[in-house]
Coordinates of N, CA, C and O and ligand atoms in Angstrom, one line a residue:
M5 N 8.8 -36.9 -10.8 CA 7.7 -37.8 -10.5 C 8.1 -38.7 -9.4 O 9.2 -39.3 -9.4
P6 N 7.3 -38.9 -8.3 CA 7.6 -39.8 -7.2 C 7.7 -41.2 -7.8 O 6.9 -41.6 -8.6
S7 N 8.7 -42.0 -7.2 CA 8.8 -43.4 -7.7 C 7.8 -44.3 -7.2 O 7.5 -44.2 -6.0
T8 N 7.2 -45.1 -8.1 CA 6.1 -45.9 -7.7 C 6.6 -47.2 -7.1 O 7.6 -47.8 -7.6
Q9 N 6.0 -47.7 -6.0 CA 6.3 -49.0 -5.4 C 5.0 -49.6 -5.0 O 4.1 -48.9 -4.5
L10 N 4.8 -50.9 -5.3 CA 3.6 -51.6 -5.0 C 3.9 -52.6 -3.9 O 4.9 -53.3 -4.0
Q11 N 3.0 -52.6 -2.9 CA 3.1 -53.6 -1.8 C 1.9 -54.5 -1.8 O 0.8 -54.1 -2.0
T12 N 2.2 -55.8 -1.6 CA 1.1 -56.8 -1.4 C 1.4 -57.5 -0.1 O 2.3 -57.1 0.7
E13 N 0.6 -58.5 0.2 CA 0.7 -59.2 1.5 C 2.1 -59.7 1.7 O 2.7 -59.6 2.8
R14 N 2.7 -60.3 0.6 CA 4.1 -60.9 0.8 C 5.2 -60.2 -0.1 O 6.3 -60.6 0.1
L15 N 4.8 -59.4 -1.0 CA 5.8 -58.9 -2.0 C 5.9 -57.4 -2.0 O 4.9 -56.7 -1.6
V16 N 7.0 -56.9 -2.4 CA 7.2 -55.5 -2.8 C 7.6 -55.5 -4.2 O 8.5 -56.2 -4.7
L17 N 6.9 -54.7 -5.0 CA 7.2 -54.5 -6.5 C 7.9 -53.1 -6.5 O 7.2 -52.1 -6.2
R18 N 9.1 -53.1 -6.9 CA 9.9 -51.8 -6.6 C 10.7 -51.4 -7.9 O 10.8 -52.2 -8.9
Q19 N 11.4 -50.3 -7.7 CA 12.3 -49.8 -8.7 C 13.5 -50.7 -8.8 O 13.8 -51.4 -7.8
W20 N 14.2 -50.6 -9.9 CA 15.5 -51.4 -10.1 C 16.7 -50.6 -9.5 O 16.7 -49.4 -9.5
N21 N 17.7 -51.4 -9.1 CA 19.0 -50.7 -8.8 C 20.1 -51.6 -9.4 O 19.9 -52.7 -9.8
D22 N 21.3 -51.0 -9.5 CA 22.4 -51.7 -10.2 C 22.7 -53.1 -9.6 O 23.2 -54.0 -10.3
D23 N 22.5 -53.2 -8.3 CA 22.8 -54.5 -7.6 C 21.9 -55.6 -8.1 O 22.2 -56.8 -7.8
D24 N 20.8 -55.3 -8.8 CA 19.8 -56.3 -9.3 C 20.4 -57.0 -10.5 O 19.8 -58.1 -10.9
L25 N 21.4 -56.5 -11.1 CA 21.9 -57.0 -12.4 C 22.2 -58.5 -12.3 O 21.8 -59.3 -13.2
W26 N 22.9 -58.9 -11.3 CA 23.4 -60.3 -11.2 C 22.2 -61.2 -11.1 O 22.1 -62.3 -11.7
D27 N 21.2 -60.8 -10.2 CA 20.0 -61.7 -10.1 C 19.2 -61.7 -11.3 O 18.7 -62.8 -11.7
L28 N 19.1 -60.6 -12.0 CA 18.3 -60.5 -13.3 C 19.0 -61.3 -14.3 O 18.3 -62.1 -15.1
A29 N 20.3 -61.2 -14.4 CA 21.0 -62.0 -15.4 C 20.9 -63.5 -15.2 O 20.7 -64.3 -16.1
D30 N 20.9 -63.9 -13.9 CA 20.7 -65.4 -13.6 C 19.3 -65.8 -14.0 O 19.2 -66.9 -14.6
L31 N 18.3 -65.0 -13.7 CA 16.9 -65.3 -14.0 C 16.8 -65.5 -15.5 O 16.3 -66.5 -16.0
N32 N 17.3 -64.5 -16.3 CA 17.1 -64.5 -17.7 C 18.0 -65.5 -18.5 O 17.8 -65.8 -19.6
A33 N 19.0 -66.1 -17.7 CA 19.9 -67.1 -18.3 C 19.4 -68.5 -18.0 O 20.0 -69.5 -18.5
D34 N 18.4 -68.7 -17.2 CA 17.9 -70.0 -16.8 C 17.1 -70.7 -17.9 O 16.0 -70.2 -18.2
P35 N 17.6 -71.8 -18.5 CA 16.9 -72.4 -19.6 C 15.4 -72.8 -19.2 O 14.5 -72.8 -20.1
E36 N 15.2 -73.2 -18.0 CA 13.9 -73.6 -17.6 C 12.9 -72.4 -17.5 O 11.8 -72.5 -18.0
V37 N 13.4 -71.3 -17.0 CA 12.6 -70.1 -16.9 C 12.3 -69.6 -18.3 O 11.2 -69.1 -18.6
M38 N 13.3 -69.8 -19.2 CA 13.1 -69.2 -20.6 C 12.6 -70.2 -21.6 O 12.8 -70.0 -22.8
A39 N 12.1 -71.3 -21.1 CA 11.7 -72.4 -22.0 C 10.7 -72.0 -23.1 O 10.6 -72.6 -24.2
H40 N 9.9 -71.0 -22.8 CA 8.8 -70.6 -23.8 C 9.2 -69.3 -24.5 O 8.4 -68.7 -25.1
F41 N 10.5 -69.0 -24.5 CA 11.1 -67.9 -25.3 C 12.1 -68.5 -26.2 O 12.6 -69.6 -26.0
P42 N 12.4 -67.8 -27.3 CA 13.3 -68.3 -28.3 C 14.7 -68.7 -27.7 O 15.3 -69.7 -28.1
A43 N 15.2 -68.0 -26.7 CA 16.5 -68.3 -26.2 C 16.7 -67.6 -24.8 O 16.1 -66.6 -24.6
P44 N 17.5 -68.2 -23.9 CA 17.9 -67.4 -22.7 C 18.6 -66.1 -23.1 O 19.1 -66.0 -24.2
M45 N 18.7 -65.2 -22.2 CA 19.3 -63.9 -22.5 C 20.8 -63.9 -22.0 O 21.1 -64.5 -20.9
T46 N 21.6 -63.1 -22.7 CA 23.0 -62.9 -22.2 C 23.0 -61.9 -21.1 O 22.0 -61.1 -20.9
A47 N 24.1 -61.8 -20.4 CA 24.3 -60.8 -19.3 C 24.1 -59.4 -19.9 O 23.6 -58.5 -19.3
E48 N 24.6 -59.2 -21.1 CA 24.6 -57.9 -21.7 C 23.1 -57.5 -22.0 O 22.7 -56.4 -21.8
Q49 N 22.3 -58.5 -22.5 CA 20.9 -58.2 -22.8 C 20.2 -57.9 -21.5 O 19.3 -57.0 -21.5
S50 N 20.5 -58.6 -20.4 CA 19.9 -58.3 -19.1 C 20.2 -56.9 -18.6 O 19.4 -56.2 -18.1
A51 N 21.5 -56.5 -18.8 CA 21.9 -55.2 -18.4 C 21.1 -54.1 -19.1 O 20.6 -53.1 -18.6
E52 N 20.9 -54.3 -20.4 CA 20.2 -53.4 -21.3 C 18.7 -53.3 -20.8 O 18.1 -52.3 -20.7
M53 N 18.2 -54.5 -20.5 CA 16.8 -54.6 -20.1 C 16.6 -53.8 -18.8 O 15.6 -53.1 -18.6
L54 N 17.5 -54.0 -17.8 CA 17.4 -53.4 -16.5 C 17.4 -51.8 -16.7 O 16.5 -51.1 -16.1
G55 N 18.3 -51.3 -17.5 CA 18.3 -49.9 -17.8 C 17.1 -49.4 -18.4 O 16.6 -48.3 -18.0
I56 N 16.6 -50.1 -19.4 CA 15.3 -49.6 -20.1 C 14.2 -49.6 -19.1 O 13.4 -48.7 -19.0
Q57 N 14.0 -50.7 -18.3 CA 12.9 -50.8 -17.4 C 12.9 -49.7 -16.4 O 11.9 -49.1 -16.0
Q58 N 14.1 -49.4 -15.8 CA 14.2 -48.3 -14.8 C 13.9 -47.0 -15.4 O 13.2 -46.1 -14.8
S59 N 14.4 -46.7 -16.7 CA 14.0 -45.5 -17.3 C 12.5 -45.3 -17.5 O 12.0 -44.2 -17.3
L60 N 11.9 -46.4 -17.9 CA 10.4 -46.3 -18.1 C 9.7 -46.0 -16.8 O 8.8 -45.2 -16.7
L61 N 10.2 -46.7 -15.7 CA 9.5 -46.5 -14.4 C 9.8 -45.0 -14.0 O 8.9 -44.4 -13.5
D62 N 11.0 -44.5 -14.2 CA 11.3 -43.1 -13.9 C 10.4 -42.2 -14.6 O 10.0 -41.1 -14.1
A63 N 10.0 -42.5 -15.8 CA 9.1 -41.7 -16.6 C 7.6 -41.9 -16.3 O 6.7 -41.3 -17.0
G64 N 7.3 -42.8 -15.4 CA 5.9 -43.1 -15.1 C 5.2 -43.9 -16.2 O 4.0 -43.9 -16.4
R65 N 6.0 -44.6 -17.0 CA 5.4 -45.3 -18.2 C 5.3 -46.8 -17.8 O 5.9 -47.3 -16.9
P66 N 4.5 -47.6 -18.6 CA 4.4 -49.0 -18.3 C 5.7 -49.7 -18.3 O 6.5 -49.5 -19.3
A67 N 6.0 -50.5 -17.3 CA 7.3 -51.2 -17.2 C 7.3 -52.3 -16.2 O 6.3 -52.5 -15.5
Y68 N 8.3 -53.1 -16.2 CA 8.4 -54.2 -15.3 C 9.0 -53.7 -14.0 O 10.0 -53.0 -14.0
F69 N 8.4 -54.1 -12.8 CA 9.0 -53.9 -11.5 C 9.9 -55.0 -11.1 O 9.5 -56.2 -11.4
A70 N 11.0 -54.7 -10.4 CA 11.7 -55.8 -9.7 C 10.8 -56.2 -8.5 O 10.1 -55.4 -7.9
V71 N 10.8 -57.6 -8.2 CA 9.9 -58.1 -7.2 C 10.8 -58.8 -6.1 O 11.6 -59.6 -6.4
D72 N 10.6 -58.3 -4.9 CA 11.2 -59.0 -3.7 C 10.1 -59.6 -2.8 O 9.0 -59.1 -2.7
I73 N 10.5 -60.6 -2.1 CA 9.7 -61.0 -0.9 C 10.0 -60.0 0.2 O 11.2 -59.9 0.6
W74 N 9.1 -59.2 0.7 CA 9.5 -58.1 1.5 C 10.0 -58.4 2.8 O 10.9 -57.7 3.4
S75 N 9.6 -59.6 3.4 CA 10.0 -60.0 4.7 C 11.5 -60.3 4.8 O 12.2 -60.2 5.8
T76 N 12.0 -60.8 3.6 CA 13.4 -61.2 3.6 C 14.3 -60.4 2.6 O 15.5 -60.6 2.4
S77 N 13.6 -59.4 1.8 CA 14.3 -58.7 0.8 C 14.9 -59.6 -0.3 O 16.0 -59.2 -0.8
T78 N 14.3 -60.7 -0.5 CA 14.8 -61.6 -1.5 C 14.3 -61.3 -2.9 O 13.0 -61.3 -3.1
F79 N 15.1 -61.1 -3.9 CA 14.7 -60.8 -5.2 C 14.2 -62.2 -5.8 O 14.9 -63.2 -5.8
I80 N 13.0 -62.1 -6.4 CA 12.4 -63.3 -7.0 C 12.1 -63.2 -8.5 O 11.7 -64.1 -9.2
G81 N 12.3 -62.0 -9.1 CA 12.0 -61.8 -10.5 C 11.4 -60.5 -10.8 O 11.6 -59.5 -10.1
F82 N 10.6 -60.5 -11.9 CA 9.9 -59.2 -12.2 C 8.4 -59.5 -12.7 O 8.1 -60.6 -13.2
I83 N 7.6 -58.5 -12.4 CA 6.2 -58.5 -12.8 C 5.9 -57.0 -13.2 O 6.3 -56.1 -12.5
G84 N 5.1 -56.9 -14.3 CA 4.8 -55.5 -14.6 C 4.2 -55.4 -16.0 O 3.6 -56.3 -16.5
L85 N 4.4 -54.2 -16.6 CA 3.7 -53.9 -17.9 C 4.7 -53.6 -19.0 O 5.8 -53.3 -18.7
N86 N 4.2 -53.8 -20.2 CA 5.1 -53.7 -21.4 C 4.2 -53.3 -22.5 O 3.0 -53.7 -22.6
V87 N 4.8 -52.5 -23.4 CA 4.1 -52.1 -24.7 C 4.7 -52.9 -25.8 O 5.9 -52.6 -26.1
P88 N 4.0 -53.9 -26.3 CA 4.6 -54.7 -27.4 C 5.0 -53.8 -28.6 O 4.2 -52.9 -29.0
R89 N 6.1 -54.2 -29.3 CA 6.6 -53.4 -30.4 C 6.2 -54.0 -31.7 O 6.6 -53.5 -32.8
F90 N 5.5 -55.1 -31.7 CA 5.1 -55.8 -33.0 C 3.7 -55.4 -33.4 O 2.9 -54.9 -32.5
D91 N 3.3 -55.6 -34.6 CA 2.0 -55.3 -35.1 C 1.1 -56.6 -35.0 O 1.6 -57.6 -35.5
A92 N -0.1 -56.5 -34.5 CA -1.0 -57.6 -34.5 C -2.4 -57.0 -34.4 O -2.6 -55.8 -34.2
A93 N -3.4 -57.9 -34.5 CA -4.8 -57.4 -34.5 C -5.1 -56.7 -33.2 O -6.0 -55.8 -33.2
F94 N -4.4 -57.0 -32.1 CA -4.8 -56.4 -30.8 C -3.8 -55.3 -30.4 O -3.9 -54.8 -29.3
T95 N -2.9 -54.9 -31.3 CA -2.0 -53.8 -30.9 C -2.5 -52.5 -31.6 O -3.2 -52.5 -32.6
P96 N -2.1 -51.3 -31.1 CA -1.3 -51.1 -29.9 C -2.1 -51.5 -28.6 O -3.3 -51.4 -28.5
C97 N -1.3 -51.9 -27.6 CA -1.9 -52.3 -26.3 C -0.9 -52.3 -25.2 O 0.3 -52.0 -25.5
V98 N -1.3 -52.5 -24.0 CA -0.3 -52.7 -22.9 C -0.5 -54.1 -22.4 O -1.7 -54.5 -22.1
E99 N 0.6 -54.8 -22.3 CA 0.5 -56.2 -21.8 C 1.0 -56.3 -20.3 O 1.9 -55.5 -20.0
I100 N 0.5 -57.2 -19.6 CA 1.1 -57.6 -18.3 C 1.9 -58.8 -18.5 O 1.6 -59.7 -19.2
G101 N 3.1 -58.8 -17.8 CA 4.0 -60.0 -17.9 C 4.6 -60.3 -16.6 O 4.6 -59.5 -15.6
W102 N 5.2 -61.5 -16.5 CA 5.8 -62.0 -15.2 C 6.9 -63.0 -15.6 O 6.8 -63.7 -16.5
R103 N 7.9 -63.0 -14.8 CA 9.0 -63.9 -14.9 C 9.7 -64.1 -13.5 O 10.2 -63.1 -13.0
L104 N 9.6 -65.3 -12.9 CA 10.1 -65.5 -11.6 C 11.1 -66.6 -11.6 O 11.1 -67.5 -12.4
K105 N 12.0 -66.5 -10.6 CA 13.1 -67.5 -10.4 C 12.4 -68.9 -10.2 O 11.3 -69.0 -9.6
R106 N 13.0 -69.9 -10.7 CA 12.4 -71.3 -10.6 C 12.0 -71.6 -9.2 O 11.0 -72.2 -9.0
D107 N 12.9 -71.3 -8.2 CA 12.6 -71.7 -6.9 C 11.5 -70.9 -6.2 O 11.1 -71.1 -5.1
A108 N 11.0 -69.9 -6.9 CA 9.9 -69.1 -6.4 C 8.5 -69.5 -7.0 O 7.5 -69.0 -6.5
W109 N 8.5 -70.4 -7.9 CA 7.3 -70.9 -8.5 C 6.5 -71.7 -7.5 O 7.1 -72.3 -6.6
G110 N 5.2 -71.8 -7.7 CA 4.4 -72.6 -6.8 C 4.0 -72.0 -5.5 O 3.6 -72.8 -4.6
N111 N 4.1 -70.7 -5.3 CA 3.7 -70.0 -4.1 C 2.6 -69.0 -4.2 O 2.3 -68.3 -3.3
G112 N 2.1 -68.8 -5.5 CA 1.1 -67.8 -5.7 C 1.7 -66.4 -5.8 O 1.0 -65.4 -5.9
Y113 N 3.0 -66.3 -5.9 CA 3.6 -64.9 -6.0 C 3.3 -64.2 -7.3 O 3.1 -63.0 -7.3
A114 N 3.3 -64.9 -8.4 CA 3.0 -64.3 -9.7 C 1.6 -63.7 -9.7 O 1.4 -62.5 -10.1
T115 N 0.6 -64.5 -9.3 CA -0.8 -64.0 -9.3 C -0.9 -62.8 -8.3 O -1.6 -61.8 -8.6
E116 N -0.3 -62.9 -7.1 CA -0.4 -61.9 -6.1 C 0.2 -60.6 -6.6 O -0.4 -59.5 -6.5
G117 N 1.4 -60.6 -7.2 CA 2.0 -59.4 -7.7 C 1.3 -58.9 -8.9 O 1.1 -57.6 -9.1
A118 N 0.8 -59.7 -9.8 CA 0.1 -59.3 -11.0 C -1.2 -58.6 -10.7 O -1.6 -57.7 -11.3
D119 N -1.9 -59.1 -9.6 CA -3.1 -58.5 -9.2 C -2.9 -57.0 -8.8 O -3.6 -56.1 -9.2
A120 N -1.7 -56.8 -8.1 CA -1.4 -55.4 -7.7 C -1.0 -54.6 -9.0 O -1.4 -53.4 -9.1
V121 N -0.4 -55.2 -9.9 CA 0.0 -54.5 -11.2 C -1.3 -54.1 -12.0 O -1.3 -53.0 -12.5
L122 N -2.2 -55.0 -12.0 CA -3.5 -54.6 -12.7 C -4.2 -53.4 -12.1 O -4.6 -52.5 -12.8
K123 N -4.2 -53.4 -10.7 CA -4.8 -52.2 -10.1 C -4.0 -51.0 -10.4 O -4.6 -49.9 -10.6
Y124 N -2.7 -51.1 -10.4 CA -1.8 -49.9 -10.8 C -2.1 -49.5 -12.2 O -2.3 -48.3 -12.5
A125 N -2.3 -50.5 -13.1 CA -2.6 -50.1 -14.5 C -3.9 -49.4 -14.6 O -4.0 -48.4 -15.4
F126 N -4.9 -49.9 -14.0 CA -6.3 -49.3 -14.2 C -6.4 -48.0 -13.4 O -7.1 -47.1 -13.8
I127 N -5.9 -48.0 -12.2 CA -6.1 -46.8 -11.3 C -5.0 -45.8 -11.4 O -5.2 -44.6 -11.7
G128 N -3.7 -46.3 -11.3 CA -2.6 -45.4 -11.4 C -2.3 -44.8 -12.7 O -2.0 -43.6 -12.9
L129 N -2.4 -45.7 -13.8 CA -2.1 -45.3 -15.1 C -3.3 -45.0 -15.9 O -3.2 -44.6 -17.1
D130 N -4.5 -45.3 -15.4 CA -5.8 -45.0 -16.0 C -5.9 -45.7 -17.4 O -6.5 -45.2 -18.3
L131 N -5.4 -46.9 -17.5 CA -5.5 -47.7 -18.7 C -6.9 -48.3 -18.8 O -7.4 -48.9 -17.9
P132 N -7.5 -48.3 -20.0 CA -8.8 -49.0 -20.2 C -8.8 -50.5 -20.2 O -9.7 -51.1 -19.9
E133 N -7.6 -51.0 -20.7 CA -7.5 -52.5 -20.8 C -6.1 -52.9 -20.7 O -5.1 -52.2 -21.1
V134 N -5.9 -54.1 -20.2 CA -4.6 -54.8 -20.2 C -4.7 -56.1 -20.8 O -5.7 -56.8 -20.5
V135 N -3.8 -56.5 -21.7 CA -3.8 -57.8 -22.3 C -2.6 -58.7 -21.7 O -1.7 -58.1 -21.1
A136 N -2.7 -60.0 -21.9 CA -1.6 -60.9 -21.6 C -1.6 -61.9 -22.7 O -2.6 -62.3 -23.2
F137 N -0.4 -62.3 -23.1 CA -0.3 -63.4 -24.1 C 0.9 -64.2 -23.8 O 1.9 -63.8 -23.2
T138 N 0.9 -65.4 -24.3 CA 2.0 -66.4 -24.1 C 1.9 -67.5 -25.1 O 0.8 -67.7 -25.7
A139 N 3.0 -68.2 -25.2 CA 3.0 -69.4 -26.1 C 2.0 -70.4 -25.6 O 1.8 -70.6 -24.4
T140 N 1.3 -71.0 -26.5 CA 0.1 -71.9 -26.2 C 0.6 -72.9 -25.1 O -0.2 -73.3 -24.3
G141 N 1.8 -73.4 -25.2 CA 2.2 -74.5 -24.3 C 2.7 -74.0 -23.0 O 3.0 -74.8 -22.1
N142 N 2.6 -72.7 -22.7 CA 3.1 -72.2 -21.4 C 1.9 -72.3 -20.4 O 1.3 -71.3 -20.0
T143 N 1.7 -73.5 -19.9 CA 0.5 -73.7 -19.1 C 0.6 -72.9 -17.8 O -0.5 -72.5 -17.3
R144 N 1.8 -72.8 -17.2 CA 1.9 -72.0 -15.9 C 1.5 -70.6 -16.1 O 0.8 -70.0 -15.3
S145 N 1.9 -70.0 -17.2 CA 1.6 -68.6 -17.4 C 0.1 -68.4 -17.8 O -0.6 -67.5 -17.3
R146 N -0.4 -69.4 -18.5 CA -1.9 -69.3 -18.8 C -2.7 -69.5 -17.6 O -3.8 -68.8 -17.4
A147 N -2.2 -70.3 -16.6 CA -3.0 -70.5 -15.4 C -3.0 -69.1 -14.6 O -4.0 -68.8 -13.9
V148 N -1.9 -68.4 -14.6 CA -1.9 -67.1 -13.9 C -3.0 -66.2 -14.6 O -3.7 -65.5 -13.9
M149 N -3.0 -66.1 -15.9 CA -4.0 -65.3 -16.6 C -5.4 -65.7 -16.2 O -6.3 -64.9 -15.9
E150 N -5.7 -67.0 -16.0 CA -7.0 -67.5 -15.6 C -7.3 -67.1 -14.2 O -8.4 -66.7 -13.8
R151 N -6.3 -67.2 -13.3 CA -6.5 -66.9 -11.9 C -6.8 -65.4 -11.8 O -7.4 -65.0 -10.8
L152 N -6.3 -64.6 -12.7 CA -6.6 -63.1 -12.7 C -7.9 -62.8 -13.4 O -8.2 -61.6 -13.5
S153 N -8.6 -63.8 -13.8 CA -9.9 -63.6 -14.4 C -9.8 -62.8 -15.7 O -10.6 -62.0 -16.0
M154 N -8.7 -63.1 -16.4 CA -8.5 -62.4 -17.8 C -9.2 -63.3 -18.8 O -9.1 -64.5 -18.8
S155 N -10.1 -62.7 -19.6 CA -10.9 -63.5 -20.6 C -10.1 -63.9 -21.8 O -9.1 -63.3 -22.2
H156 N -10.5 -65.1 -22.3 CA -9.8 -65.7 -23.4 C -10.8 -66.1 -24.5 O -11.6 -66.9 -24.2
D157 N -10.6 -65.5 -25.7 CA -11.5 -65.9 -26.8 C -10.5 -66.6 -27.8 O -9.6 -66.0 -28.4
P158 N -10.8 -68.0 -28.0 CA -9.9 -68.7 -28.9 C -9.8 -68.1 -30.3 O -8.7 -68.3 -30.9
A159 N -10.8 -67.3 -30.7 CA -10.7 -66.7 -32.0 C -9.6 -65.7 -32.1 O -9.2 -65.3 -33.2
E160 N -9.1 -65.3 -30.9 CA -8.0 -64.3 -30.9 C -6.6 -64.9 -30.7 O -5.6 -64.2 -30.7
N161 N -6.5 -66.3 -30.7 CA -5.2 -66.9 -30.7 C -4.5 -66.4 -32.0 O -5.1 -66.2 -33.0
F162 N -3.1 -66.3 -31.8 CA -2.4 -65.7 -33.0 C -1.0 -66.4 -33.0 O -0.5 -67.0 -32.1
E163 N -0.4 -66.2 -34.2 CA 1.0 -66.6 -34.4 C 1.9 -65.4 -34.1 O 1.7 -64.3 -34.7
H164 N 2.8 -65.6 -33.2 CA 3.7 -64.4 -32.8 C 4.5 -64.0 -34.1 O 5.3 -64.8 -34.6
P165 N 4.3 -62.7 -34.5 CA 5.0 -62.3 -35.7 C 6.5 -62.2 -35.7 O 7.1 -62.2 -36.7
A166 N 7.1 -62.2 -34.5 CA 8.5 -62.2 -34.4 C 9.2 -63.5 -34.5 O 10.4 -63.6 -34.6
L167 N 8.3 -64.6 -34.6 CA 8.9 -65.9 -34.7 C 8.6 -66.5 -36.1 O 7.6 -66.2 -36.7
P168 N 9.5 -67.4 -36.6 CA 9.3 -67.9 -37.9 C 8.1 -68.8 -38.0 O 7.7 -69.4 -37.0
V169 N 7.5 -68.8 -39.2 CA 6.3 -69.6 -39.4 C 6.7 -71.1 -39.2 O 7.8 -71.5 -39.6
G170 N 5.9 -71.8 -38.4 CA 6.2 -73.2 -38.1 C 7.0 -73.4 -36.8 O 7.1 -74.5 -36.4
D171 N 7.5 -72.3 -36.2 CA 8.2 -72.4 -35.0 C 7.2 -72.9 -33.9 O 6.1 -72.4 -33.8
P172 N 7.6 -74.0 -33.1 CA 6.7 -74.5 -32.1 C 6.3 -73.5 -31.1 O 5.2 -73.6 -30.4
L173 N 7.1 -72.4 -30.9 CA 6.7 -71.4 -29.9 C 5.8 -70.3 -30.5 O 5.3 -69.4 -29.8
A174 N 5.6 -70.3 -31.8 CA 4.8 -69.2 -32.5 C 3.3 -69.2 -32.1 O 2.8 -68.1 -31.8
P175 N 2.6 -70.3 -31.9 CA 1.2 -70.2 -31.6 C 1.0 -69.6 -30.2 O 1.6 -70.1 -29.2
H176 N 0.2 -68.5 -30.1 CA 0.0 -67.8 -28.8 C -1.4 -67.7 -28.5 O -2.3 -67.6 -29.4
V177 N -1.7 -67.6 -27.2 CA -3.1 -67.2 -26.7 C -3.0 -65.8 -26.3 O -2.0 -65.3 -25.8
L178 N -4.2 -65.1 -26.4 CA -4.4 -63.7 -25.9 C -5.4 -63.7 -24.9 O -6.5 -64.3 -25.0
H179 N -5.1 -63.1 -23.8 CA -6.1 -62.8 -22.7 C -6.3 -61.3 -22.5 O -5.4 -60.6 -22.8
R180 N -7.5 -60.9 -22.1 CA -7.8 -59.5 -21.9 C -8.4 -59.2 -20.6 O -9.2 -60.1 -20.1
K181 N -8.2 -58.1 -20.0 CA -9.0 -57.6 -18.9 C -9.2 -56.1 -19.0 O -8.3 -55.3 -19.2
A182 N -10.5 -55.8 -18.9 CA -10.9 -54.4 -19.0 C -11.0 -53.8 -17.7 O -11.4 -54.4 -16.7
R183 N -10.8 -52.4 -17.6 CA -11.0 -51.7 -16.3 C -12.5 -51.8 -16.0 O -13.3 -51.6 -16.9
S184 N -12.8 -52.1 -14.8 CA -14.2 -52.2 -14.4 C -14.7 -50.8 -14.0 O -13.9 -49.9 -13.6
R185 N -15.9 -50.5 -14.3 CA -16.4 -49.1 -14.0 C -16.6 -48.9 -12.6 O -16.9 -49.7 -11.8
Ligands
LIG227 C1 4.6 -68.0 -15.3 C2 5.1 -68.1 -13.8 C3 5.4 -66.7 -13.3 C4 4.0 -68.8 -13.0 O1 4.5 -69.0 -11.7 P1 3.6 -69.9 -10.7 O2 4.3 -70.0 -9.4 O3 3.1 -71.1 -11.4 O4 2.2 -69.0 -10.5 P2 1.7 -68.4 -9.2 O5 2.7 -67.5 -8.6 O6 0.3 -67.8 -9.5 O7 1.5 -69.6 -8.2 C5 0.5 -70.6 -8.4 C6 0.9 -71.9 -7.7 O8 1.2 -71.6 -6.3 C7 0.4 -72.4 -5.5 N1 0.4 -71.7 -4.2 C8 1.1 -72.1 -3.1 N2 0.9 -71.3 -2.1 C9 0.0 -70.3 -2.5 C10 -0.6 -69.2 -1.9 N3 -0.4 -68.9 -0.6 N4 -1.5 -68.5 -2.6 C11 -1.7 -68.8 -3.9 N5 -1.2 -69.9 -4.5 C12 -0.3 -70.6 -3.8 C13 -0.8 -72.6 -6.2 O9 -1.5 -73.8 -5.8 C14 -0.2 -72.9 -7.6 O10 0.4 -74.1 -7.7 P3 0.5 -75.1 -9.0 O11 0.0 -74.3 -10.1 O12 2.0 -75.4 -9.0 O13 -0.3 -76.3 -8.6 C15 6.4 -68.9 -13.7 O14 6.2 -70.2 -14.2 C16 7.5 -68.3 -14.6 O15 8.2 -67.4 -14.1 N6 7.8 -68.9 -15.8 C17 8.9 -68.5 -16.6 C18 8.7 -67.2 -17.3 C19 7.4 -67.1 -18.2 O16 7.2 -68.1 -18.9 N7 6.7 -66.0 -18.1 C20 5.5 -65.8 -18.9 C21 5.9 -65.4 -20.2 S1 4.4 -64.8 -21.1

């Protein structure tokens, strides 16, 4: 299967390579980037993540792309698709997600890359719907969902089943976007 690469005005969303490990490990170890997750990730967890994502891309399955600013080939993070492994009212589903280096925030890169990923999901992978979810307090991520015109019904807010009851990160919002005809 030919490897998929997405190009936007400023970004290239590409396959992973072994040299990305140090940048990915730095990203996943940054406490500010990981503030809405239970914990930053270890270098071993990042290495495992990189291998899994590249295998999924190789198989043409939903996965996260490595993201570079194409004019400088600077790695800024990842944007892509994921199949959640927990059970909830809205699963099975495919979610869109993003995680960028702190110094890349505030430039519109997440929304620009995610817009390309949504087109890939609907046209390339022929998915009928893509969801996005995040901890209620993750206002930056919620703003990306809104800029992508993903709909939000407060009745679908949920407690993340992988987190303990009462954990401040457990309350989540769910956004949806359906393929247009
Ligand atoms: C979530 C995350 C990707 C959002 O990044 P972001 O930079 O806020 O979002 P965007 O890339 O859409 O950029 C929008 C901002 O860029 C600004 N911007 C600057 N130049 C721009 C341009 N040319 N085009 C569009 N927006 C531009 C916008 O005004 C907006 O600014 P503000 O919200 O700071 O006022 C980022 O905060 C992140 O990686 N967080 C940690 C990981 C995480 O929580 N992921 C989500 C888990 S569900």
